mmCIF file of C-alpha atoms in Angstrom:
data_model
loop_
_atom_site.group_PDB
_atom_site.id
_atom_site.type_symbol
_atom_site.label_atom_id
_atom_site.label_comp_id
_atom_site.label_asym_id
_atom_site.label_seq_id
_atom_site.Cartn_x
_atom_site.Cartn_y
_atom_site.Cartn_z
ATOM 1 C CA MET F 1 -173.833 63.981 132.213
ATOM 2 C CA ILE F 2 -172.376 61.412 134.580
ATOM 3 C CA PHE F 3 -174.740 58.907 136.179
ATOM 4 C CA SER F 4 -174.173 56.819 139.244
ATOM 5 C CA ARG F 5 -175.242 53.196 138.811
ATOM 6 C CA GLN F 6 -178.501 53.946 140.605
ATOM 7 C CA MET F 7 -179.157 56.976 138.456
ATOM 8 C CA GLN F 8 -178.421 54.933 135.352
ATOM 9 C CA SER F 9 -180.843 52.256 136.530
ATOM 10 C CA ASN F 10 -183.615 54.772 137.096
ATOM 11 C CA ALA F 11 -182.988 56.408 133.727
ATOM 12 C CA VAL F 12 -183.112 53.040 131.989
ATOM 13 C CA PHE F 13 -186.590 52.404 133.346
ATOM 14 C CA GLN F 14 -187.883 55.960 132.740
ATOM 15 C CA TRP F 15 -187.189 56.500 129.057
ATOM 16 C CA PRO F 16 -189.429 53.654 127.758
ATOM 17 C CA ARG F 17 -192.277 55.041 129.883
ATOM 18 C CA LYS F 18 -191.901 58.521 128.329
ATOM 19 C CA ILE F 19 -191.920 57.048 124.841
ATOM 20 C CA ALA F 20 -194.959 54.953 125.731
ATOM 21 C CA HIS F 21 -196.831 58.004 126.989
ATOM 22 C CA ARG F 22 -196.169 59.990 123.801
ATOM 23 C CA LEU F 23 -197.064 57.103 121.488
ATOM 24 C CA THR F 24 -200.334 56.326 123.248
ATOM 25 C CA GLN F 25 -201.402 59.958 122.778
ATOM 26 C CA HIS F 26 -200.962 59.627 119.041
ATOM 27 C CA LYS F 27 -204.052 58.790 116.977
ATOM 28 C CA THR F 28 -202.302 56.150 114.867
ATOM 29 C CA PHE F 29 -201.060 54.166 117.829
ATOM 30 C CA SER F 30 -201.571 50.441 117.171
ATOM 31 C CA GLN F 31 -200.778 46.983 118.490
ATOM 32 C CA VAL F 32 -197.488 47.126 116.649
ATOM 33 C CA GLY F 33 -196.584 50.220 118.559
ATOM 34 C CA PHE F 34 -197.558 48.583 121.824
ATOM 35 C CA ALA F 35 -195.388 45.530 121.012
ATOM 36 C CA PHE F 36 -192.489 47.870 120.291
ATOM 37 C CA ILE F 37 -192.937 49.460 123.696
ATOM 38 C CA LEU F 38 -192.855 46.060 125.378
ATOM 39 C CA PHE F 39 -189.661 45.247 123.526
ATOM 40 C CA LEU F 40 -188.062 48.484 124.726
ATOM 41 C CA HIS F 41 -189.157 47.825 128.281
ATOM 42 C CA PHE F 42 -187.765 44.296 128.512
ATOM 43 C CA ALA F 43 -184.559 45.365 126.805
ATOM 44 C CA ALA F 44 -184.211 48.017 129.481
ATOM 45 C CA VAL F 45 -184.818 45.490 132.246
ATOM 46 C CA ALA F 46 -182.179 43.172 130.783
ATOM 47 C CA GLN F 47 -179.705 46.029 130.562
ATOM 48 C CA SER F 48 -180.380 47.070 134.143
ATOM 49 C CA THR F 49 -179.535 43.616 135.490
ATOM 50 C CA GLU F 50 -176.175 43.310 133.756
ATOM 51 C CA ALA F 51 -173.344 42.710 136.211
ATOM 52 C CA ILE F 52 -171.382 45.969 136.486
ATOM 53 C CA ALA F 53 -167.976 45.703 138.143
ATOM 54 C CA PRO F 54 -168.092 47.472 141.513
ATOM 55 C CA ALA F 55 -165.782 50.418 142.120
ATOM 56 C CA GLY F 56 -164.921 49.489 145.713
ATOM 57 C CA LYS F 57 -162.066 47.308 146.880
ATOM 58 C CA PHE F 58 -162.679 43.757 148.035
ATOM 59 C CA GLU F 59 -160.845 40.662 149.225
ATOM 60 C CA VAL F 60 -161.785 37.000 149.063
ATOM 61 C CA ASN F 61 -161.199 34.131 151.493
ATOM 62 C CA ALA F 62 -162.689 30.641 151.772
ATOM 63 C CA GLN F 63 -165.619 31.931 153.860
ATOM 64 C CA GLU F 64 -166.634 35.235 152.293
ATOM 65 C CA ILE F 65 -165.985 38.336 150.220
ATOM 66 C CA ARG F 66 -165.266 41.511 152.211
ATOM 67 C CA TYR F 67 -166.203 44.586 150.199
ATOM 68 C CA LEU F 68 -165.733 48.287 151.080
ATOM 69 C CA ALA F 69 -168.718 50.287 149.836
ATOM 70 C CA VAL F 70 -168.309 53.427 147.727
ATOM 71 C CA LYS F 71 -170.755 56.122 146.618
ATOM 72 C CA GLY F 72 -173.412 54.777 144.242
ATOM 73 C CA ASP F 73 -173.282 51.143 145.418
ATOM 74 C CA THR F 74 -176.514 49.215 145.812
ATOM 75 C CA LEU F 75 -176.969 45.774 147.313
ATOM 76 C CA ILE F 76 -178.801 44.641 144.195
ATOM 77 C CA ALA F 77 -175.844 45.564 141.986
ATOM 78 C CA LEU F 78 -173.364 43.928 144.368
ATOM 79 C CA ALA F 79 -175.473 40.769 144.609
ATOM 80 C CA GLN F 80 -175.730 40.602 140.817
ATOM 81 C CA TYR F 81 -171.988 41.000 140.325
ATOM 82 C CA PHE F 82 -170.662 38.768 143.119
ATOM 83 C CA THR F 83 -173.341 36.075 143.287
ATOM 84 C CA GLY F 84 -174.929 36.158 139.839
ATOM 85 C CA ASN F 85 -178.374 36.595 141.407
ATOM 86 C CA PRO F 86 -179.722 40.060 142.302
ATOM 87 C CA ASN F 87 -182.355 38.458 144.549
ATOM 88 C CA ASN F 88 -179.631 37.685 147.100
ATOM 89 C CA TRP F 89 -179.509 41.363 148.047
ATOM 90 C CA ALA F 90 -182.036 40.958 150.870
ATOM 91 C CA ALA F 91 -180.068 38.172 152.596
ATOM 92 C CA ILE F 92 -176.826 40.127 152.196
ATOM 93 C CA GLY F 93 -178.510 43.217 153.589
ATOM 94 C CA LYS F 94 -179.830 41.308 156.593
ATOM 95 C CA LEU F 95 -176.401 39.872 157.345
ATOM 96 C CA ASN F 96 -174.793 43.312 157.165
ATOM 97 C CA LYS F 97 -177.722 45.086 158.910
ATOM 98 C CA ILE F 98 -178.432 47.280 155.904
ATOM 99 C CA GLY F 99 -182.163 47.786 155.497
ATOM 100 C CA ASN F 100 -182.204 50.152 152.522
ATOM 101 C CA ASP F 101 -180.645 48.878 149.329
ATOM 102 C CA ARG F 102 -180.036 52.411 148.040
ATOM 103 C CA ARG F 103 -178.548 53.926 151.174
ATOM 104 C CA ILE F 104 -175.301 52.146 151.932
ATOM 105 C CA PRO F 105 -172.960 54.300 154.045
ATOM 106 C CA VAL F 106 -169.737 54.969 152.138
ATOM 107 C CA GLY F 107 -166.877 52.938 153.625
ATOM 108 C CA SER F 108 -169.171 50.232 155.044
ATOM 109 C CA LEU F 109 -167.703 46.746 155.187
ATOM 110 C CA ILE F 110 -170.086 44.424 153.356
ATOM 111 C CA ARG F 111 -169.653 40.695 153.869
ATOM 112 C CA ILE F 112 -170.916 38.290 151.209
ATOM 113 C CA PRO F 113 -170.840 34.647 152.409
ATOM 114 C CA ALA F 114 -169.316 31.985 150.155
ATOM 115 C CA GLU F 115 -172.607 30.069 150.142
ATOM 116 C CA TYR F 116 -173.887 32.656 147.658
ATOM 117 C CA PHE F 117 -170.951 32.405 145.252
ATOM 118 C CA PRO F 118 -171.942 30.976 141.857
ATOM 119 C CA ASP F 119 -170.379 27.869 140.316
ATOM 120 C CA GLU F 120 -168.239 27.800 137.187
ATOM 121 C CA ALA F 121 -167.482 24.963 134.805
ATOM 122 C CA SER F 122 -164.433 22.858 135.641
ATOM 123 C CA GLU F 123 -162.749 20.009 133.801
ATOM 124 C CA ALA F 124 -160.965 16.695 134.275
ATOM 125 C CA ARG F 125 -157.923 15.630 132.302
ATOM 126 C CA VAL F 126 -156.753 12.170 131.269
ATOM 127 C CA VAL F 127 -153.348 11.590 132.902
ATOM 128 C CA ALA F 128 -152.993 7.820 132.525
ATOM 129 C CA LEU F 129 -154.454 5.413 129.995
ATOM 130 C CA ALA F 130 -153.983 1.794 128.997
ATOM 131 C CA GLY F 131 -156.094 -0.266 126.623
ATOM 132 C CA LEU F 132 -159.386 1.053 125.294
ATOM 133 C CA ALA F 133 -161.396 3.821 126.958
ATOM 134 C CA LYS F 134 -164.100 5.928 125.297
ATOM 135 C CA VAL F 135 -165.991 9.123 126.079
ATOM 136 C CA SER F 136 -169.398 10.242 124.878
ATOM 137 C CA LYS F 137 -172.278 12.574 125.566
ATOM 138 C CA LYS F 138 -174.525 9.930 124.044
ATOM 139 C CA ALA F 139 -173.768 6.291 123.307
ATOM 140 C CA ALA F 140 -173.905 6.934 119.556
ATOM 141 C CA ASP F 141 -171.052 9.464 119.483
ATOM 142 C CA ALA F 142 -168.450 7.614 121.568
ATOM 143 C CA ARG F 143 -164.828 8.338 120.680
ATOM 144 C CA PRO F 144 -161.533 6.887 121.959
ATOM 145 C CA LEU F 145 -159.712 8.817 124.668
ATOM 146 C CA ALA F 146 -156.055 9.810 124.669
ATOM 147 C CA ILE F 147 -153.706 11.079 127.361
ATOM 148 C CA GLY F 148 -154.136 14.820 127.794
ATOM 149 C CA ASP F 149 -157.790 14.910 126.710
ATOM 150 C CA ALA F 150 -159.996 17.324 128.657
ATOM 151 C CA LEU F 151 -163.406 16.146 129.865
ATOM 152 C CA GLN F 152 -166.404 18.240 130.891
ATOM 153 C CA GLU F 153 -169.544 17.856 132.969
ATOM 154 C CA GLY F 154 -171.934 15.395 131.377
ATOM 155 C CA ASP F 155 -169.268 13.269 129.697
ATOM 156 C CA GLN F 156 -169.722 9.513 130.054
ATOM 157 C CA ILE F 157 -166.619 7.308 130.184
ATOM 158 C CA SER F 158 -166.416 3.582 129.528
ATOM 159 C CA THR F 159 -163.489 1.178 129.693
ATOM 160 C CA GLY F 160 -163.223 -2.142 127.889
ATOM 161 C CA LYS F 161 -161.526 -5.350 128.918
ATOM 162 C CA ASN F 162 -158.037 -4.409 130.130
ATOM 163 C CA GLY F 163 -158.903 -0.747 129.685
ATOM 164 C CA PHE F 164 -157.710 1.521 132.492
ATOM 165 C CA LEU F 165 -158.014 5.265 132.922
ATOM 166 C CA SER F 166 -156.962 7.881 135.489
ATOM 167 C CA LEU F 167 -158.329 11.410 135.606
ATOM 168 C CA ALA F 168 -156.863 14.469 137.329
ATOM 169 C CA LEU F 169 -159.353 17.054 138.579
ATOM 170 C CA ALA F 170 -158.671 20.767 138.929
ATOM 171 C CA ASP F 171 -157.770 20.373 142.631
ATOM 172 C CA GLN F 172 -155.417 17.452 141.822
ATOM 173 C CA SER F 173 -157.805 14.794 143.082
ATOM 174 C CA ARG F 174 -157.488 11.537 141.143
ATOM 175 C CA VAL F 175 -160.222 9.275 139.815
ATOM 176 C CA SER F 176 -159.223 5.834 138.521
ATOM 177 C CA ILE F 177 -161.610 3.854 136.326
ATOM 178 C CA PRO F 178 -160.564 0.204 135.918
ATOM 179 C CA SER F 179 -161.600 -2.260 133.227
ATOM 180 C CA ASN F 180 -165.222 -3.036 132.304
ATOM 181 C CA SER F 181 -166.553 0.089 134.002
ATOM 182 C CA ARG F 182 -168.780 2.996 133.054
ATOM 183 C CA VAL F 183 -169.068 6.353 134.839
ATOM 184 C CA SER F 184 -170.594 9.746 134.177
ATOM 185 C CA LEU F 185 -169.120 13.092 135.201
ATOM 186 C CA ALA F 186 -172.493 14.178 136.558
ATOM 187 C CA VAL F 187 -171.203 17.352 138.238
ATOM 188 C CA LEU F 188 -167.848 18.927 137.425
ATOM 189 C CA ARG F 189 -167.732 22.502 138.715
ATOM 190 C CA LYS F 190 -165.800 24.869 140.927
ATOM 191 C CA GLN F 191 -166.995 27.772 143.017
ATOM 192 C CA LYS F 192 -166.196 31.206 141.656
ATOM 193 C CA TYR F 193 -163.576 33.174 143.622
ATOM 194 C CA THR F 194 -162.604 30.275 145.954
ATOM 195 C CA GLN F 195 -162.162 27.597 143.236
ATOM 196 C CA SER F 196 -163.711 25.141 145.688
ATOM 197 C CA PRO F 197 -164.567 21.948 143.729
ATOM 198 C CA ARG F 198 -168.044 20.464 143.331
ATOM 199 C CA THR F 199 -167.691 16.983 141.892
ATOM 200 C CA GLU F 200 -170.125 14.115 141.448
ATOM 201 C CA ILE F 201 -168.984 10.885 139.809
ATOM 202 C CA ARG F 202 -171.944 8.748 138.787
ATOM 203 C CA LEU F 203 -171.075 5.027 138.761
ATOM 204 C CA LEU F 204 -173.175 3.289 136.129
ATOM 205 C CA ASP F 205 -171.365 -0.035 135.978
ATOM 206 C CA GLY F 206 -168.194 -1.649 137.342
ATOM 207 C CA ARG F 207 -165.824 0.105 139.727
ATOM 208 C CA VAL F 208 -164.228 3.460 140.459
ATOM 209 C CA GLU F 209 -161.409 4.404 142.826
ATOM 210 C CA SER F 210 -160.954 7.958 144.089
ATOM 211 C CA LYS F 211 -158.118 9.702 145.885
ATOM 212 C CA VAL F 212 -159.504 13.068 146.931
ATOM 213 C CA THR F 213 -157.543 16.157 147.892
ATOM 214 C CA PRO F 214 -158.602 17.320 151.403
ATOM 215 C CA LEU F 215 -161.675 19.536 151.130
ATOM 216 C CA SER F 216 -162.027 20.791 154.714
ATOM 217 C CA ASP F 217 -160.296 24.115 154.050
ATOM 218 C CA ASN F 218 -162.217 25.081 150.926
ATOM 219 C CA LYS F 219 -165.614 23.547 151.767
ATOM 220 C CA GLY F 220 -165.582 21.529 148.579
ATOM 221 C CA ARG F 221 -167.747 18.548 147.744
ATOM 222 C CA PHE F 222 -166.862 15.186 146.222
ATOM 223 C CA GLU F 223 -169.427 12.418 145.829
ATOM 224 C CA VAL F 224 -169.640 9.062 144.121
ATOM 225 C CA THR F 225 -173.246 8.166 143.421
ATOM 226 C CA SER F 226 -174.853 5.012 142.103
ATOM 227 C CA PRO F 227 -178.442 3.824 141.567
ATOM 228 C CA LEU F 228 -178.458 2.629 145.196
ATOM 229 C CA ALA F 229 -176.379 5.003 147.284
ATOM 230 C CA ILE F 230 -174.227 8.077 147.550
ATOM 231 C CA ALA F 231 -170.775 8.253 149.132
ATOM 232 C CA GLY F 232 -169.592 11.722 150.152
ATOM 233 C CA VAL F 233 -166.083 12.573 151.323
ATOM 234 C CA ARG F 234 -163.881 15.413 152.518
ATOM 235 C CA GLY F 235 -160.446 14.161 151.574
ATOM 236 C CA THR F 236 -159.906 10.411 151.436
ATOM 237 C CA HIS F 237 -159.012 7.343 149.379
ATOM 238 C CA PHE F 238 -161.861 4.955 148.687
ATOM 239 C CA ARG F 239 -163.392 2.525 146.205
ATOM 240 C CA VAL F 240 -166.978 1.997 145.048
ATOM 241 C CA ALA F 241 -168.121 -1.045 143.064
ATOM 242 C CA LEU F 242 -171.522 -1.720 141.511
ATOM 243 C CA GLY F 243 -172.116 -5.445 141.161
ATOM 244 C CA ASP F 244 -174.614 -8.305 141.299
ATOM 245 C CA ALA F 245 -175.680 -9.946 144.562
ATOM 246 C CA ASN F 246 -175.956 -13.430 143.047
ATOM 247 C CA THR F 247 -172.483 -13.436 141.518
ATOM 248 C CA VAL F 248 -170.777 -10.660 143.438
ATOM 249 C CA LEU F 249 -167.317 -12.088 142.773
ATOM 250 C CA GLU F 250 -167.762 -12.458 139.030
ATOM 251 C CA GLU F 251 -166.945 -9.698 136.530
ATOM 252 C CA ASP F 252 -169.275 -10.679 133.687
ATOM 253 C CA THR F 253 -172.730 -10.471 135.320
ATOM 254 C CA LYS F 254 -174.784 -7.325 134.881
ATOM 255 C CA PRO F 255 -176.807 -6.289 137.944
ATOM 256 C CA THR F 256 -180.567 -5.833 137.797
ATOM 257 C CA SER F 257 -182.743 -3.606 139.968
ATOM 258 C CA GLN F 258 -183.467 -6.623 142.204
ATOM 259 C CA THR F 259 -179.925 -7.987 142.501
ATOM 260 C CA ALA F 260 -177.779 -4.838 142.298
ATOM 261 C CA ARG F 261 -175.554 -3.995 145.237
ATOM 262 C CA VAL F 262 -172.856 -1.448 145.929
ATOM 263 C CA ALA F 263 -169.623 -2.136 147.804
ATOM 264 C CA ASN F 264 -167.943 0.825 149.540
ATOM 265 C CA GLU F 265 -164.354 0.371 150.746
ATOM 266 C CA VAL F 266 -162.388 3.073 152.588
ATOM 267 C CA LEU F 267 -158.597 2.951 152.398
ATOM 268 C CA GLU F 268 -157.875 6.328 154.018
ATOM 269 C CA GLY F 269 -159.975 8.986 155.763
ATOM 270 C CA SER F 270 -163.734 8.555 156.117
ATOM 271 C CA VAL F 271 -166.788 8.312 153.889
ATOM 272 C CA ALA F 272 -170.462 9.048 154.612
ATOM 273 C CA VAL F 273 -172.751 6.525 152.902
ATOM 274 C CA SER F 274 -176.467 7.180 152.446
ATOM 275 C CA LYS F 275 -179.327 5.900 150.329
ATOM 276 C CA GLU F 276 -180.564 9.488 149.972
ATOM 277 C CA VAL F 277 -179.291 9.932 146.443
ATOM 278 C CA ASN F 278 -179.167 13.555 145.236
ATOM 279 C CA LYS F 279 -178.675 14.886 148.764
ATOM 280 C CA GLU F 280 -175.358 16.035 150.136
ATOM 281 C CA VAL F 281 -173.944 13.594 152.680
ATOM 282 C CA ASN F 282 -170.325 14.609 152.928
ATOM 283 C CA LYS F 283 -170.715 16.379 156.261
ATOM 284 C CA GLN F 284 -169.664 14.223 159.192
ATOM 285 C CA GLY F 285 -172.601 13.035 161.244
ATOM 286 C CA LYS F 286 -175.330 13.746 158.716
ATOM 287 C CA LYS F 287 -178.628 12.157 159.689
ATOM 288 C CA ASN F 288 -179.282 8.774 158.054
ATOM 289 C CA ALA F 289 -175.682 8.491 156.789
ATOM 290 C CA LEU F 290 -173.350 5.688 157.843
ATOM 291 C CA ILE F 291 -169.812 6.932 158.502
ATOM 292 C CA LEU F 292 -167.171 4.469 157.307
ATOM 293 C CA SER F 293 -163.698 5.028 158.718
ATOM 294 C CA SER F 294 -160.379 3.916 157.283
ATOM 295 C CA GLY F 295 -160.097 0.155 156.869
ATOM 296 C CA ASN F 296 -163.855 -0.400 156.802
ATOM 297 C CA GLY F 297 -166.420 -1.102 154.118
ATOM 298 C CA ASN F 298 -170.076 -2.002 153.690
ATOM 299 C CA ILE F 299 -172.618 -3.353 151.235
ATOM 300 C CA VAL F 300 -175.681 -1.373 150.121
ATOM 301 C CA ASP F 301 -178.550 -3.137 148.386
ATOM 302 C CA ALA F 302 -182.058 -2.136 147.379
ATOM 303 C CA LYS F 303 -183.376 -2.783 150.893
ATOM 304 C CA SER F 304 -180.797 -1.393 153.290
ATOM 305 C CA ILE F 305 -177.400 0.058 154.082
ATOM 306 C CA GLY F 306 -175.233 -2.728 155.468
ATOM 307 C CA LYS F 307 -173.274 -2.365 158.679
ATOM 308 C CA ALA F 308 -169.619 -1.387 158.646
ATOM 309 C CA ALA F 309 -167.253 -4.350 158.330
ATOM 310 C CA LEU F 310 -163.483 -4.555 158.625
ATOM 311 C CA LEU F 311 -161.708 -4.957 155.310
ATOM 312 C CA LEU F 312 -159.387 -7.924 154.949
ATOM 313 C CA PRO F 313 -155.720 -7.127 155.583
ATOM 314 C CA PRO F 314 -153.207 -6.961 152.715
ATOM 315 C CA PRO F 315 -152.312 -10.424 151.371
ATOM 316 C CA GLN F 316 -148.711 -11.625 151.319
ATOM 317 C CA LEU F 317 -146.643 -12.817 148.381
ATOM 318 C CA GLN F 318 -145.106 -16.268 148.460
ATOM 319 C CA GLY F 319 -141.596 -17.000 147.227
ATOM 320 C CA ALA F 320 -139.196 -14.821 145.255
ATOM 321 C CA PHE F 321 -140.928 -12.380 142.927
ATOM 322 C CA GLN F 322 -138.774 -9.243 142.750
ATOM 323 C CA LEU F 323 -136.998 -10.361 139.541
ATOM 324 C CA GLN F 324 -139.052 -11.903 136.768
ATOM 325 C CA GLU F 325 -136.807 -13.515 134.128
ATOM 326 C CA LYS F 326 -139.482 -15.019 131.864
ATOM 327 C CA PRO F 327 -141.887 -13.155 129.540
ATOM 328 C CA SER F 328 -144.795 -14.569 131.565
ATOM 329 C CA CYS F 329 -144.743 -12.901 134.979
ATOM 330 C CA GLN F 330 -146.017 -15.255 137.678
ATOM 331 C CA PHE F 331 -146.977 -14.466 141.261
ATOM 332 C CA THR F 332 -148.466 -16.507 144.086
ATOM 333 C CA LEU F 333 -150.244 -15.141 147.151
ATOM 334 C CA MET F 334 -150.298 -16.945 150.463
ATOM 335 C CA PRO F 335 -153.800 -18.126 151.469
ATOM 336 C CA ALA F 336 -155.528 -15.470 153.560
ATOM 337 C CA PRO F 337 -158.165 -16.255 156.200
ATOM 338 C CA LYS F 338 -161.726 -15.401 155.099
ATOM 339 C CA ALA F 339 -160.608 -14.631 151.543
ATOM 340 C CA VAL F 340 -162.595 -16.294 148.741
ATOM 341 C CA ARG F 341 -160.888 -14.516 145.868
ATOM 342 C CA TYR F 342 -157.957 -12.240 145.080
ATOM 343 C CA ARG F 343 -157.293 -9.352 142.705
ATOM 344 C CA MET F 344 -153.913 -8.305 141.340
ATOM 345 C CA GLN F 345 -153.032 -5.276 139.234
ATOM 346 C CA ILE F 346 -149.826 -4.366 137.414
ATOM 347 C CA SER F 347 -148.924 -0.679 137.140
ATOM 348 C CA THR F 348 -145.986 1.555 136.328
ATOM 349 C CA ASP F 349 -146.320 3.560 139.554
ATOM 350 C CA GLY F 350 -146.641 2.764 143.243
ATOM 351 C CA ALA F 351 -149.932 4.662 143.558
ATOM 352 C CA ALA F 352 -151.510 2.413 140.899
ATOM 353 C CA GLN F 353 -152.655 5.386 138.859
ATOM 354 C CA ASN F 354 -151.260 3.949 135.628
ATOM 355 C CA ILE F 355 -152.589 0.391 135.618
ATOM 356 C CA LEU F 356 -151.651 -1.841 132.688
ATOM 357 C CA GLN F 357 -153.263 -5.172 133.535
ATOM 358 C CA GLU F 358 -155.346 -6.837 136.222
ATOM 359 C CA ALA F 359 -156.721 -10.287 136.982
ATOM 360 C CA LEU F 360 -158.871 -12.190 139.483
ATOM 361 C CA SER F 361 -157.936 -15.538 140.999
ATOM 362 C CA LYS F 362 -159.592 -17.964 143.381
ATOM 363 C CA ASP F 363 -156.359 -19.704 144.434
ATOM 364 C CA GLY F 364 -154.039 -16.688 144.552
ATOM 365 C CA ARG F 365 -152.024 -17.676 141.461
ATOM 366 C CA PHE F 366 -151.511 -15.067 138.739
ATOM 367 C CA LYS F 367 -149.867 -14.940 135.332
ATOM 368 C CA PHE F 368 -149.410 -11.779 133.248
ATOM 369 C CA GLU F 369 -148.366 -11.782 129.593
ATOM 370 C CA GLY F 370 -147.322 -9.094 127.161
ATOM 371 C CA LEU F 371 -145.299 -6.830 129.441
ATOM 372 C CA GLU F 372 -142.070 -5.331 128.179
ATOM 373 C CA ASP F 373 -138.860 -5.448 130.194
ATOM 374 C CA ASN F 374 -139.107 -2.666 132.741
ATOM 375 C CA ASP F 375 -139.691 -1.798 136.395
ATOM 376 C CA TYR F 376 -143.266 -2.331 137.632
ATOM 377 C CA PHE F 377 -145.450 -2.438 140.713
ATOM 378 C CA LEU F 378 -148.037 -5.012 141.650
ATOM 379 C CA ARG F 379 -151.004 -4.333 143.892
ATOM 380 C CA ALA F 380 -152.845 -7.277 145.418
ATOM 381 C CA THR F 381 -156.034 -7.435 147.502
ATOM 382 C CA ALA F 382 -158.091 -10.179 149.136
ATOM 383 C CA ILE F 383 -161.882 -10.293 148.631
ATOM 384 C CA ASP F 384 -164.184 -11.623 151.350
ATOM 385 C CA GLU F 385 -167.415 -13.603 151.043
ATOM 386 C CA MET F 386 -169.528 -10.403 150.965
ATOM 387 C CA GLY F 387 -167.559 -9.153 147.977
ATOM 388 C CA LEU F 388 -165.678 -6.444 149.883
ATOM 389 C CA GLU F 389 -162.173 -5.916 148.542
ATOM 390 C CA GLY F 390 -159.565 -5.557 151.255
ATOM 391 C CA LEU F 391 -156.567 -3.349 151.912
ATOM 392 C CA PRO F 392 -153.877 -3.433 149.213
ATOM 393 C CA MET F 393 -150.394 -4.869 149.275
ATOM 394 C CA ILE F 394 -148.023 -3.018 146.936
ATOM 395 C CA ALA F 395 -144.619 -4.338 145.873
ATOM 396 C CA ALA F 396 -142.076 -3.447 143.218
ATOM 397 C CA PHE F 397 -140.620 -5.934 140.746
ATOM 398 C CA LYS F 398 -138.443 -5.935 137.658
ATOM 399 C CA LEU F 399 -139.082 -7.811 134.422
ATOM 400 C CA LYS F 400 -135.857 -8.716 132.626
ATOM 401 C CA ALA F 401 -136.660 -11.596 130.299
ATOM 402 C CA ARG F 402 -134.933 -10.443 127.116
ATOM 403 C CA PRO F 403 -131.279 -9.807 126.277
#
């Protein structure tokens, strides 16, 4: 006998009841028998809620699934299969003006909004690495990372002195973790069917730089959170640093709950900054969120969200630098107005995804040792008195110090 899905569902619930009726009429019926009946009943319920692939045709876009109903379809079964939650059937029915779950006209177009799609696990992959970087679920089981390693939600990453790491996400967004930093991949998922990313990078210490693939078309979410704030974006290039208010320009001071502060710096696009941690703020104009546009930054401390401030312009190099003919590479930056310190990084690519070394300087003079003869890029920034790091200057140079 062939059952429709609804007939199967009804049959699944009916046969434990018939057994129960017969057993309870028997004189030797006991608590053991009653427990067996309960087992049969819950097994039947579990079986009835399994996701059965629908027979109708459907198509998927960034906004919804469009499904053509066939004989035997129920909204509960469709909700279970497409959204992972049978309780969504009522909302789907209301949207499609279907009041009876069991009476769907054959050929009806049923729309299932993307907001009901379930999430799936995603991953990040190590694409650039220099120095020491480790990953762990817990501090006790930390292990060194290598290029090509896959990372999952919940992984915690730490970099040592002169340790640099770049991650590629499933949508080709890039996350760079410089030296002396610690982050957690708090959320690393993608939406089923649309593959829309849901990413939360939790900054625990140090700095993180993100270059995010535009999310406006797929309604994705990318956030960098910290103990003080959350920065949400929809396709941009920005930095977040967690530091200490008393020594904001020093690298070796650990922030406390009283002195901690977060610097947000936007290089491209826009970022919404809010102190409402654990709430989505990546939609433009969200209440209580400060929108930082390109070239702006701000400071967030335990008391308030600082006003937007212009980032310092890119510093300029002084003298000839394009050809370095000594093993010690030396560079000098011209003094920049309002700058109290400078940062310089050496990388093998112009996007500074593969950083090899970095240094801070108060007078704009830098020396880098231990590089092999090759072509490189330097990236320099000026830091203002608030601790905001400015826009970068990027230049290519060649090291040819050996025969």
